[in-house]
Amino acid sequence: MSNTPDTPFAELLHAVQSNATHITWQKSSPISDRERGDAKKAMKRFLLIIFLTLLMLIDKMSNYFCYFLPRVCSPRNPPQSLADWLLALFWLFFYTALSLNFFIMFKHQRKIANHPTEQSCPITYTLQTKASFRYFLDKGIFASRGMNLRPDWQNFTATDWANILPTASADEVHRLSQIIIQRLNDK
């Protein structure tokens, strides 16, 4: 075991042994062609969703706000009461927030798709040993680089553990992986 507590591996080992329920660490690795392709597909999906939500916003709002432009279009359902106006504001906020959310996810995917091939990119791993509403996570290991992924930790090999854990000797990685598996299997 590493005696220096300031190494990333020693910090992770200490956190796992201290019974913390939410532990995160980062490791840099190059982005694979599969990840880059998945990011490009996700970008296209997010752009389509953004376009559709904006169209829905325009359609919903035309029901209410064509009231102010009678020569351009005639409203199908002009607002009559305060409740109608509040409903219009709700739809405006809802579709705007939805579009912004998908735009932010689009930007994350674009960052991954356009990242230079030769440079490493950090990936954040999260060990959640107890389901938590605070972090909206179930029990398990999560990897996020643009989007949260849930690796199948039950079928990890020694190489998989070495890939996600901070750099250390094979014995240290094996020991820490066994501690993590034990913590995840505890009820």
PDB file of N, CA and C in Angstrom, residues 8-114:
ATOM      1  N   PRO A   8      -3.284  10.473  -5.556  1.00  0.00           N
ATOM      2  CA  PRO A   8      -4.711  10.252  -5.837  1.00  0.00           C
ATOM      3  C   PRO A   8      -5.194   8.864  -5.410  1.00  0.00           C
ATOM      4  N   PHE A   9      -4.330   7.853  -5.585  1.00  0.00           N
ATOM      5  CA  PHE A   9      -4.727   6.503  -5.182  1.00  0.00           C
ATOM      6  C   PHE A   9      -4.913   6.411  -3.673  1.00  0.00           C
ATOM      7  N   ALA A  10      -3.980   6.993  -2.911  1.00  0.00           N
ATOM      8  CA  ALA A  10      -4.076   6.949  -1.443  1.00  0.00           C
ATOM      9  C   ALA A  10      -5.301   7.718  -0.953  1.00  0.00           C
ATOM     10  N   GLU A  11      -5.602   8.829  -1.587  1.00  0.00           N
ATOM     11  CA  GLU A  11      -6.796   9.594  -1.198  1.00  0.00           C
ATOM     12  C   GLU A  11      -8.068   8.787  -1.453  1.00  0.00           C
ATOM     13  N   LEU A  12      -8.122   8.105  -2.591  1.00  0.00           N
ATOM     14  CA  LEU A  12      -9.288   7.283  -2.903  1.00  0.00           C
ATOM     15  C   LEU A  12      -9.399   6.109  -1.936  1.00  0.00           C
ATOM     16  N   LEU A  13      -8.286   5.463  -1.645  1.00  0.00           N
ATOM     17  CA  LEU A  13      -8.288   4.348  -0.694  1.00  0.00           C
ATOM     18  C   LEU A  13      -8.766   4.810   0.675  1.00  0.00           C
ATOM     19  N   HIS A  14      -8.278   5.952   1.119  1.00  0.00           N
ATOM     20  CA  HIS A  14      -8.697   6.493   2.416  1.00  0.00           C
ATOM     21  C   HIS A  14     -10.196   6.798   2.420  1.00  0.00           C
ATOM     22  N   ALA A  15     -10.701   7.379   1.343  1.00  0.00           N
ATOM     23  CA  ALA A  15     -12.131   7.710   1.266  1.00  0.00           C
ATOM     24  C   ALA A  15     -12.993   6.448   1.282  1.00  0.00           C
ATOM     25  N   VAL A  16     -12.555   5.414   0.570  1.00  0.00           N
ATOM     26  CA  VAL A  16     -13.323   4.163   0.540  1.00  0.00           C
ATOM     27  C   VAL A  16     -13.308   3.501   1.914  1.00  0.00           C
ATOM     28  N   GLN A  17     -12.155   3.519   2.582  1.00  0.00           N
ATOM     29  CA  GLN A  17     -12.053   2.894   3.902  1.00  0.00           C
ATOM     30  C   GLN A  17     -12.781   3.687   4.982  1.00  0.00           C
ATOM     31  N   SER A  18     -13.037   4.966   4.750  1.00  0.00           N
ATOM     32  CA  SER A  18     -13.700   5.793   5.762  1.00  0.00           C
ATOM     33  C   SER A  18     -15.223   5.693   5.694  1.00  0.00           C
ATOM     34  N   ASN A  19     -15.723   4.774   4.887  1.00  0.00           N
ATOM     35  CA  ASN A  19     -17.166   4.538   4.753  1.00  0.00           C
ATOM     36  C   ASN A  19     -17.927   5.733   4.183  1.00  0.00           C
ATOM     37  N   ALA A  20     -17.290   6.539   3.364  1.00  0.00           N
ATOM     38  CA  ALA A  20     -17.998   7.623   2.679  1.00  0.00           C
ATOM     39  C   ALA A  20     -18.968   6.997   1.675  1.00  0.00           C
ATOM     40  N   THR A  21     -20.119   7.621   1.504  1.00  0.00           N
ATOM     41  CA  THR A  21     -21.125   7.039   0.603  1.00  0.00           C
ATOM     42  C   THR A  21     -21.083   7.629  -0.802  1.00  0.00           C
ATOM     43  N   HIS A  22     -20.426   8.766  -0.984  1.00  0.00           N
ATOM     44  CA  HIS A  22     -20.341   9.421  -2.294  1.00  0.00           C
ATOM     45  C   HIS A  22     -18.893   9.855  -2.500  1.00  0.00           C
ATOM     46  N   ILE A  23     -18.191   9.168  -3.397  1.00  0.00           N
ATOM     47  CA  ILE A  23     -16.766   9.431  -3.620  1.00  0.00           C
ATOM     48  C   ILE A  23     -16.556   9.682  -5.109  1.00  0.00           C
ATOM     49  N   THR A  24     -15.824  10.731  -5.437  1.00  0.00           N
ATOM     50  CA  THR A  24     -15.523  11.007  -6.844  1.00  0.00           C
ATOM     51  C   THR A  24     -14.020  11.104  -7.038  1.00  0.00           C
ATOM     52  N   TRP A  25     -13.569  10.728  -8.221  1.00  0.00           N
ATOM     53  CA  TRP A  25     -12.175  10.906  -8.604  1.00  0.00           C
ATOM     54  C   TRP A  25     -12.125  11.068 -10.114  1.00  0.00           C
ATOM     55  N   GLN A  26     -11.008  11.615 -10.592  1.00  0.00           N
ATOM     56  CA  GLN A  26     -10.841  11.838 -12.028  1.00  0.00           C
ATOM     57  C   GLN A  26      -9.640  11.073 -12.534  1.00  0.00           C
ATOM     58  N   LYS A  27      -9.742  10.671 -13.771  1.00  0.00           N
ATOM     59  CA  LYS A  27      -8.615  10.049 -14.450  1.00  0.00           C
ATOM     60  C   LYS A  27      -8.677  10.494 -15.903  1.00  0.00           C
ATOM     61  N   SER A  28      -7.541  10.825 -16.467  1.00  0.00           N
ATOM     62  CA  SER A  28      -7.502  11.278 -17.861  1.00  0.00           C
ATOM     63  C   SER A  28      -7.217  10.105 -18.783  1.00  0.00           C
ATOM     64  N   SER A  29      -7.901  10.110 -19.891  1.00  0.00           N
ATOM     65  CA  SER A  29      -7.664   9.106 -20.924  1.00  0.00           C
ATOM     66  C   SER A  29      -8.105   9.703 -22.254  1.00  0.00           C
ATOM     67  N   PRO A  30      -7.521   9.221 -23.348  1.00  0.00           N
ATOM     68  CA  PRO A  30      -7.946   9.730 -24.652  1.00  0.00           C
ATOM     69  C   PRO A  30      -9.382   9.300 -24.959  1.00  0.00           C
ATOM     70  N   ILE A  31     -10.051  10.070 -25.768  1.00  0.00           N
ATOM     71  CA  ILE A  31     -11.423   9.755 -26.162  1.00  0.00           C
ATOM     72  C   ILE A  31     -11.372   8.749 -27.306  1.00  0.00           C
ATOM     73  N   SER A  32     -12.082   7.650 -27.143  1.00  0.00           N
ATOM     74  CA  SER A  32     -12.080   6.608 -28.176  1.00  0.00           C
ATOM     75  C   SER A  32     -12.938   7.045 -29.362  1.00  0.00           C
ATOM     76  N   ASP A  33     -12.732   6.368 -30.481  1.00  0.00           N
ATOM     77  CA  ASP A  33     -13.531   6.670 -31.676  1.00  0.00           C
ATOM     78  C   ASP A  33     -15.007   6.371 -31.430  1.00  0.00           C
ATOM     79  N   ARG A  34     -15.287   5.330 -30.638  1.00  0.00           N
ATOM     80  CA  ARG A  34     -16.675   4.991 -30.320  1.00  0.00           C
ATOM     81  C   ARG A  34     -17.333   6.107 -29.516  1.00  0.00           C
ATOM     82  N   GLU A  35     -16.593   6.636 -28.509  1.00  0.00           N
ATOM     83  CA  GLU A  35     -17.134   7.749 -27.711  1.00  0.00           C
ATOM     84  C   GLU A  35     -17.370   8.982 -28.580  1.00  0.00           C
ATOM     85  N   ARG A  36     -16.440   9.234 -29.478  1.00  0.00           N
ATOM     86  CA  ARG A  36     -16.568  10.387 -30.371  1.00  0.00           C
ATOM     87  C   ARG A  36     -17.780  10.216 -31.299  1.00  0.00           C
ATOM     88  N   GLY A  37     -17.963   9.016 -31.818  1.00  0.00           N
ATOM     89  CA  GLY A  37     -19.124   8.743 -32.667  1.00  0.00           C
ATOM     90  C   GLY A  37     -20.433   8.849 -31.895  1.00  0.00           C
ATOM     91  N   ASP A  38     -20.437   8.324 -30.657  1.00  0.00           N
ATOM     92  CA  ASP A  38     -21.641   8.434 -29.818  1.00  0.00           C
ATOM     93  C   ASP A  38     -21.964   9.891 -29.512  1.00  0.00           C
ATOM     94  N   ALA A  39     -20.918  10.697 -29.291  1.00  0.00           N
ATOM     95  CA  ALA A  39     -21.134  12.122 -29.004  1.00  0.00           C
ATOM     96  C   ALA A  39     -21.729  12.832 -30.220  1.00  0.00           C
ATOM     97  N   LYS A  40     -21.264  12.472 -31.414  1.00  0.00           N
ATOM     98  CA  LYS A  40     -21.815  13.095 -32.624  1.00  0.00           C
ATOM     99  C   LYS A  40     -23.280  12.706 -32.829  1.00  0.00           C
ATOM    100  N   LYS A  41     -23.611  11.431 -32.554  1.00  0.00           N
ATOM    101  CA  LYS A  41     -25.010  11.002 -32.660  1.00  0.00           C
ATOM    102  C   LYS A  41     -25.873  11.741 -31.642  1.00  0.00           C
ATOM    103  N   ALA A  42     -25.365  11.871 -30.416  1.00  0.00           N
ATOM    104  CA  ALA A  42     -26.123  12.572 -29.374  1.00  0.00           C
ATOM    105  C   ALA A  42     -26.308  14.042 -29.743  1.00  0.00           C
ATOM    106  N   MET A  43     -25.280  14.652 -30.343  1.00  0.00           N
ATOM    107  CA  MET A  43     -25.409  16.047 -30.773  1.00  0.00           C
ATOM    108  C   MET A  43     -26.561  16.204 -31.761  1.00  0.00           C
ATOM    109  N   LYS A  44     -26.647  15.292 -32.721  1.00  0.00           N
ATOM    110  CA  LYS A  44     -27.725  15.367 -33.715  1.00  0.00           C
ATOM    111  C   LYS A  44     -29.090  15.199 -33.055  1.00  0.00           C
ATOM    112  N   ARG A  45     -29.180  14.242 -32.122  1.00  0.00           N
ATOM    113  CA  ARG A  45     -30.457  14.039 -31.419  1.00  0.00           C
ATOM    114  C   ARG A  45     -30.836  15.276 -30.623  1.00  0.00           C
ATOM    115  N   PHE A  46     -29.858  15.866 -29.915  1.00  0.00           N
ATOM    116  CA  PHE A  46     -30.149  17.038 -29.094  1.00  0.00           C
ATOM    117  C   PHE A  46     -30.560  18.229 -29.957  1.00  0.00           C
ATOM    118  N   LEU A  47     -29.916  18.403 -31.110  1.00  0.00           N
ATOM    119  CA  LEU A  47     -30.322  19.494 -32.007  1.00  0.00           C
ATOM    120  C   LEU A  47     -31.749  19.293 -32.510  1.00  0.00           C
ATOM    121  N   LEU A  48     -32.097  18.063 -32.837  1.00  0.00           N
ATOM    122  CA  LEU A  48     -33.456  17.775 -33.282  1.00  0.00           C
ATOM    123  C   LEU A  48     -34.462  18.060 -32.165  1.00  0.00           C
ATOM    124  N   ILE A  49     -34.130  17.652 -30.948  1.00  0.00           N
ATOM    125  CA  ILE A  49     -35.028  17.899 -29.817  1.00  0.00           C
ATOM    126  C   ILE A  49     -35.168  19.396 -29.559  1.00  0.00           C
ATOM    127  N   ILE A  50     -34.066  20.129 -29.639  1.00  0.00           N
ATOM    128  CA  ILE A  50     -34.121  21.585 -29.446  1.00  0.00           C
ATOM    129  C   ILE A  50     -35.027  22.212 -30.504  1.00  0.00           C
ATOM    130  N   PHE A  51     -34.842  21.813 -31.747  1.00  0.00           N
ATOM    131  CA  PHE A  51     -35.664  22.348 -32.836  1.00  0.00           C
ATOM    132  C   PHE A  51     -37.144  22.051 -32.597  1.00  0.00           C
ATOM    133  N   LEU A  52     -37.450  20.812 -32.212  1.00  0.00           N
ATOM    134  CA  LEU A  52     -38.851  20.444 -31.982  1.00  0.00           C
ATOM    135  C   LEU A  52     -39.447  21.178 -30.789  1.00  0.00           C
ATOM    136  N   THR A  53     -38.676  21.340 -29.713  1.00  0.00           N
ATOM    137  CA  THR A  53     -39.227  22.060 -28.556  1.00  0.00           C
ATOM    138  C   THR A  53     -39.441  23.535 -28.881  1.00  0.00           C
ATOM    139  N   LEU A  54     -38.561  24.110 -29.684  1.00  0.00           N
ATOM    140  CA  LEU A  54     -38.780  25.503 -30.080  1.00  0.00           C
ATOM    141  C   LEU A  54     -40.003  25.629 -30.990  1.00  0.00           C
ATOM    142  N   LEU A  55     -40.209  24.644 -31.873  1.00  0.00           N
ATOM    143  CA  LEU A  55     -41.423  24.659 -32.695  1.00  0.00           C
ATOM    144  C   LEU A  55     -42.671  24.529 -31.830  1.00  0.00           C
ATOM    145  N   MET A  56     -42.603  23.666 -30.831  1.00  0.00           N
ATOM    146  CA  MET A  56     -43.750  23.511 -29.932  1.00  0.00           C
ATOM    147  C   MET A  56     -43.998  24.793 -29.152  1.00  0.00           C
ATOM    148  N   LEU A  57     -42.904  25.463 -28.759  1.00  0.00           N
ATOM    149  CA  LEU A  57     -43.037  26.734 -28.055  1.00  0.00           C
ATOM    150  C   LEU A  57     -43.740  27.761 -28.938  1.00  0.00           C
ATOM    151  N   ILE A  58     -43.306  27.854 -30.180  1.00  0.00           N
ATOM    152  CA  ILE A  58     -43.921  28.817 -31.102  1.00  0.00           C
ATOM    153  C   ILE A  58     -45.390  28.473 -31.322  1.00  0.00           C
ATOM    154  N   ASP A  59     -45.680  27.183 -31.476  1.00  0.00           N
ATOM    155  CA  ASP A  59     -47.073  26.773 -31.673  1.00  0.00           C
ATOM    156  C   ASP A  59     -47.922  27.099 -30.452  1.00  0.00           C
ATOM    157  N   LYS A  60     -47.424  26.780 -29.258  1.00  0.00           N
ATOM    158  CA  LYS A  60     -48.184  27.070 -28.036  1.00  0.00           C
ATOM    159  C   LYS A  60     -48.397  28.570 -27.873  1.00  0.00           C
ATOM    160  N   MET A  61     -47.342  29.327 -28.094  1.00  0.00           N
ATOM    161  CA  MET A  61     -47.440  30.762 -27.867  1.00  0.00           C
ATOM    162  C   MET A  61     -48.287  31.450 -28.933  1.00  0.00           C
ATOM    163  N   SER A  62     -48.341  30.864 -30.134  1.00  0.00           N
ATOM    164  CA  SER A  62     -49.189  31.495 -31.158  1.00  0.00           C
ATOM    165  C   SER A  62     -50.653  31.416 -30.761  1.00  0.00           C
ATOM    166  N   ASN A  63     -51.008  30.398 -29.988  1.00  0.00           N
ATOM    167  CA  ASN A  63     -52.385  30.314 -29.484  1.00  0.00           C
ATOM    168  C   ASN A  63     -52.725  31.522 -28.624  1.00  0.00           C
ATOM    169  N   TYR A  64     -51.740  32.001 -27.892  1.00  0.00           N
ATOM    170  CA  TYR A  64     -51.990  33.073 -26.937  1.00  0.00           C
ATOM    171  C   TYR A  64     -51.641  34.452 -27.485  1.00  0.00           C
ATOM    172  N   PHE A  65     -50.499  34.555 -28.143  1.00  0.00           N
ATOM    173  CA  PHE A  65     -49.964  35.873 -28.436  1.00  0.00           C
ATOM    174  C   PHE A  65     -50.270  36.384 -29.832  1.00  0.00           C
ATOM    175  N   CYS A  66     -50.928  35.608 -30.657  1.00  0.00           N
ATOM    176  CA  CYS A  66     -51.418  36.167 -31.923  1.00  0.00           C
ATOM    177  C   CYS A  66     -52.527  37.171 -31.639  1.00  0.00           C
ATOM    178  N   TYR A  67     -52.991  37.162 -30.437  1.00  0.00           N
ATOM    179  CA  TYR A  67     -53.997  38.112 -29.973  1.00  0.00           C
ATOM    180  C   TYR A  67     -53.531  39.548 -30.211  1.00  0.00           C
ATOM    181  N   PHE A  68     -52.205  39.760 -30.106  1.00  0.00           N
ATOM    182  CA  PHE A  68     -51.661  41.109 -30.246  1.00  0.00           C
ATOM    183  C   PHE A  68     -51.381  41.482 -31.700  1.00  0.00           C
ATOM    184  N   LEU A  69     -51.408  40.515 -32.596  1.00  0.00           N
ATOM    185  CA  LEU A  69     -51.130  40.764 -34.007  1.00  0.00           C
ATOM    186  C   LEU A  69     -52.306  40.262 -34.852  1.00  0.00           C
ATOM    187  N   PRO A  70     -53.469  40.878 -34.754  1.00  0.00           N
ATOM    188  CA  PRO A  70     -54.651  40.338 -35.433  1.00  0.00           C
ATOM    189  C   PRO A  70     -54.543  40.344 -36.947  1.00  0.00           C
ATOM    190  N   ARG A  71     -53.759  41.236 -37.530  1.00  0.00           N
ATOM    191  CA  ARG A  71     -53.656  41.267 -38.991  1.00  0.00           C
ATOM    192  C   ARG A  71     -52.742  40.162 -39.510  1.00  0.00           C
ATOM    193  N   VAL A  72     -51.777  39.753 -38.697  1.00  0.00           N
ATOM    194  CA  VAL A  72     -50.835  38.719 -39.122  1.00  0.00           C
ATOM    195  C   VAL A  72     -51.450  37.336 -38.960  1.00  0.00           C
ATOM    196  N   CYS A  73     -52.055  37.101 -37.823  1.00  0.00           N
ATOM    197  CA  CYS A  73     -52.675  35.807 -37.571  1.00  0.00           C
ATOM    198  C   CYS A  73     -53.827  35.994 -36.599  1.00  0.00           C
ATOM    199  N   SER A  74     -54.713  35.071 -36.620  1.00  0.00           N
ATOM    200  CA  SER A  74     -55.835  35.180 -35.684  1.00  0.00           C
ATOM    201  C   SER A  74     -55.648  34.147 -34.578  1.00  0.00           C
ATOM    202  N   PRO A  75     -55.816  34.539 -33.343  1.00  0.00           N
ATOM    203  CA  PRO A  75     -55.608  33.593 -32.247  1.00  0.00           C
ATOM    204  C   PRO A  75     -56.709  32.543 -32.217  1.00  0.00           C
ATOM    205  N   ARG A  76     -56.286  31.315 -31.939  1.00  0.00           N
ATOM    206  CA  ARG A  76     -57.267  30.244 -31.827  1.00  0.00           C
ATOM    207  C   ARG A  76     -57.897  30.228 -30.441  1.00  0.00           C
ATOM    208  N   ASN A  77     -57.136  30.703 -29.466  1.00  0.00           N
ATOM    209  CA  ASN A  77     -57.611  30.647 -28.088  1.00  0.00           C
ATOM    210  C   ASN A  77     -57.023  31.834 -27.331  1.00  0.00           C
ATOM    211  N   PRO A  78     -57.551  33.023 -27.522  1.00  0.00           N
ATOM    212  CA  PRO A  78     -56.959  34.186 -26.857  1.00  0.00           C
ATOM    213  C   PRO A  78     -57.133  34.089 -25.345  1.00  0.00           C
ATOM    214  N   PRO A  79     -56.139  34.602 -24.597  1.00  0.00           N
ATOM    215  CA  PRO A  79     -56.249  34.552 -23.141  1.00  0.00           C
ATOM    216  C   PRO A  79     -57.414  35.408 -22.655  1.00  0.00           C
ATOM    217  N   GLN A  80     -58.211  34.838 -21.786  1.00  0.00           N
ATOM    218  CA  GLN A  80     -59.396  35.526 -21.282  1.00  0.00           C
ATOM    219  C   GLN A  80     -59.244  35.955 -19.829  1.00  0.00           C
ATOM    220  N   SER A  81     -58.481  35.194 -19.071  1.00  0.00           N
ATOM    221  CA  SER A  81     -58.410  35.467 -17.633  1.00  0.00           C
ATOM    222  C   SER A  81     -56.966  35.399 -17.162  1.00  0.00           C
ATOM    223  N   LEU A  82     -56.793  35.667 -15.890  1.00  0.00           N
ATOM    224  CA  LEU A  82     -55.461  35.584 -15.286  1.00  0.00           C
ATOM    225  C   LEU A  82     -54.920  34.165 -15.378  1.00  0.00           C
ATOM    226  N   ALA A  83     -55.774  33.185 -15.211  1.00  0.00           N
ATOM    227  CA  ALA A  83     -55.343  31.786 -15.307  1.00  0.00           C
ATOM    228  C   ALA A  83     -54.811  31.477 -16.703  1.00  0.00           C
ATOM    229  N   ASP A  84     -55.444  32.014 -17.721  1.00  0.00           N
ATOM    230  CA  ASP A  84     -54.957  31.814 -19.088  1.00  0.00           C
ATOM    231  C   ASP A  84     -53.575  32.435 -19.274  1.00  0.00           C
ATOM    232  N   TRP A  85     -53.381  33.615 -18.741  1.00  0.00           N
ATOM    233  CA  TRP A  85     -52.071  34.275 -18.838  1.00  0.00           C
ATOM    234  C   TRP A  85     -51.016  33.497 -18.059  1.00  0.00           C
ATOM    235  N   LEU A  86     -51.369  33.005 -16.887  1.00  0.00           N
ATOM    236  CA  LEU A  86     -50.415  32.212 -16.102  1.00  0.00           C
ATOM    237  C   LEU A  86     -50.064  30.913 -16.816  1.00  0.00           C
ATOM    238  N   LEU A  87     -51.052  30.306 -17.454  1.00  0.00           N
ATOM    239  CA  LEU A  87     -50.786  29.095 -18.223  1.00  0.00           C
ATOM    240  C   LEU A  87     -49.854  29.400 -19.397  1.00  0.00           C
ATOM    241  N   ALA A  88     -50.067  30.523 -20.043  1.00  0.00           N
ATOM    242  CA  ALA A  88     -49.188  30.920 -21.150  1.00  0.00           C
ATOM    243  C   ALA A  88     -47.763  31.128 -20.654  1.00  0.00           C
ATOM    244  N   LEU A  89     -47.614  31.766 -19.502  1.00  0.00           N
ATOM    245  CA  LEU A  89     -46.274  31.963 -18.942  1.00  0.00           C
ATOM    246  C   LEU A  89     -45.645  30.638 -18.544  1.00  0.00           C
ATOM    247  N   PHE A  90     -46.453  29.726 -18.021  1.00  0.00           N
ATOM    248  CA  PHE A  90     -45.936  28.401 -17.671  1.00  0.00           C
ATOM    249  C   PHE A  90     -45.381  27.704 -18.906  1.00  0.00           C
ATOM    250  N   TRP A  91     -46.162  27.675 -20.003  1.00  0.00           N
ATOM    251  CA  TRP A  91     -45.692  27.021 -21.220  1.00  0.00           C
ATOM    252  C   TRP A  91     -44.450  27.708 -21.772  1.00  0.00           C
ATOM    253  N   LEU A  92     -44.406  29.017 -21.702  1.00  0.00           N
ATOM    254  CA  LEU A  92     -43.234  29.757 -22.154  1.00  0.00           C
ATOM    255  C   LEU A  92     -42.005  29.353 -21.351  1.00  0.00           C
ATOM    256  N   PHE A  93     -42.132  29.326 -20.035  1.00  0.00           N
ATOM    257  CA  PHE A  93     -41.017  28.933 -19.175  1.00  0.00           C
ATOM    258  C   PHE A  93     -40.629  27.476 -19.410  1.00  0.00           C
ATOM    259  N   PHE A  94     -41.615  26.587 -19.486  1.00  0.00           N
ATOM    260  CA  PHE A  94     -41.349  25.156 -19.631  1.00  0.00           C
ATOM    261  C   PHE A  94     -40.571  24.859 -20.907  1.00  0.00           C
ATOM    262  N   TYR A  95     -41.047  25.328 -22.042  1.00  0.00           N
ATOM    263  CA  TYR A  95     -40.381  25.028 -23.307  1.00  0.00           C
ATOM    264  C   TYR A  95     -39.038  25.746 -23.430  1.00  0.00           C
ATOM    265  N   THR A  96     -38.911  26.916 -22.840  1.00  0.00           N
ATOM    266  CA  THR A  96     -37.617  27.602 -22.848  1.00  0.00           C
ATOM    267  C   THR A  96     -36.610  26.840 -21.999  1.00  0.00           C
ATOM    268  N   ALA A  97     -37.016  26.408 -20.810  1.00  0.00           N
ATOM    269  CA  ALA A  97     -36.123  25.643 -19.932  1.00  0.00           C
ATOM    270  C   ALA A  97     -35.735  24.318 -20.574  1.00  0.00           C
ATOM    271  N   LEU A  98     -36.685  23.664 -21.213  1.00  0.00           N
ATOM    272  CA  LEU A  98     -36.399  22.396 -21.883  1.00  0.00           C
ATOM    273  C   LEU A  98     -35.390  22.598 -23.010  1.00  0.00           C
ATOM    274  N   SER A  99     -35.572  23.634 -23.791  1.00  0.00           N
ATOM    275  CA  SER A  99     -34.628  23.923 -24.879  1.00  0.00           C
ATOM    276  C   SER A  99     -33.246  24.245 -24.336  1.00  0.00           C
ATOM    277  N   LEU A 100     -33.179  25.037 -23.277  1.00  0.00           N
ATOM    278  CA  LEU A 100     -31.879  25.370 -22.681  1.00  0.00           C
ATOM    279  C   LEU A 100     -31.185  24.136 -22.128  1.00  0.00           C
ATOM    280  N   ASN A 101     -31.940  23.254 -21.500  1.00  0.00           N
ATOM    281  CA  ASN A 101     -31.362  22.033 -20.958  1.00  0.00           C
ATOM    282  C   ASN A 101     -30.729  21.193 -22.067  1.00  0.00           C
ATOM    283  N   PHE A 102     -31.444  20.994 -23.151  1.00  0.00           N
ATOM    284  CA  PHE A 102     -30.896  20.211 -24.252  1.00  0.00           C
ATOM    285  C   PHE A 102     -29.757  20.946 -24.950  1.00  0.00           C
ATOM    286  N   PHE A 103     -29.772  22.268 -24.964  1.00  0.00           N
ATOM    287  CA  PHE A 103     -28.662  23.024 -25.542  1.00  0.00           C
ATOM    288  C   PHE A 103     -27.394  22.836 -24.714  1.00  0.00           C
ATOM    289  N   ILE A 104     -27.523  22.821 -23.397  1.00  0.00           N
ATOM    290  CA  ILE A 104     -26.363  22.592 -22.529  1.00  0.00           C
ATOM    291  C   ILE A 104     -25.806  21.192 -22.760  1.00  0.00           C
ATOM    292  N   MET A 105     -26.676  20.190 -22.868  1.00  0.00           N
ATOM    293  CA  MET A 105     -26.203  18.828 -23.142  1.00  0.00           C
ATOM    294  C   MET A 105     -25.551  18.755 -24.522  1.00  0.00           C
ATOM    295  N   PHE A 106     -26.082  19.493 -25.485  1.00  0.00           N
ATOM    296  CA  PHE A 106     -25.487  19.556 -26.818  1.00  0.00           C
ATOM    297  C   PHE A 106     -24.067  20.105 -26.737  1.00  0.00           C
ATOM    298  N   LYS A 107     -23.867  21.165 -25.940  1.00  0.00           N
ATOM    299  CA  LYS A 107     -22.532  21.760 -25.807  1.00  0.00           C
ATOM    300  C   LYS A 107     -21.542  20.773 -25.204  1.00  0.00           C
ATOM    301  N   HIS A 108     -21.969  19.985 -24.213  1.00  0.00           N
ATOM    302  CA  HIS A 108     -21.081  18.978 -23.621  1.00  0.00           C
ATOM    303  C   HIS A 108     -20.683  17.930 -24.662  1.00  0.00           C
ATOM    304  N   GLN A 109     -21.634  17.492 -25.447  1.00  0.00           N
ATOM    305  CA  GLN A 109     -21.336  16.486 -26.466  1.00  0.00           C
ATOM    306  C   GLN A 109     -20.436  17.059 -27.560  1.00  0.00           C
ATOM    307  N   ARG A 110     -20.637  18.328 -27.912  1.00  0.00           N
ATOM    308  CA  ARG A 110     -19.785  18.964 -28.918  1.00  0.00           C
ATOM    309  C   ARG A 110     -18.347  19.059 -28.423  1.00  0.00           C
ATOM    310  N   LYS A 111     -18.200  19.323 -27.123  1.00  0.00           N
ATOM    311  CA  LYS A 111     -16.867  19.400 -26.536  1.00  0.00           C
ATOM    312  C   LYS A 111     -16.137  18.061 -26.671  1.00  0.00           C
ATOM    313  N   ILE A 112     -16.860  16.972 -26.465  1.00  0.00           N
ATOM    314  CA  ILE A 112     -16.256  15.645 -26.594  1.00  0.00           C
ATOM    315  C   ILE A 112     -15.967  15.322 -28.057  1.00  0.00           C
ATOM    316  N   ALA A 113     -16.904  15.603 -28.933  1.00  0.00           N
ATOM    317  CA  ALA A 113     -16.734  15.275 -30.353  1.00  0.00           C
ATOM    318  C   ALA A 113     -15.593  16.062 -30.987  1.00  0.00           C
ATOM    319  N   ASN A 114     -15.358  17.281 -30.538  1.00  0.00           N
ATOM    320  CA  ASN A 114     -14.326  18.133 -31.140  1.00  0.00           C
ATOM    321  C   ASN A 114     -13.012  18.132 -30.372  1.00  0.00           C
TER     322      ASN A 114
END
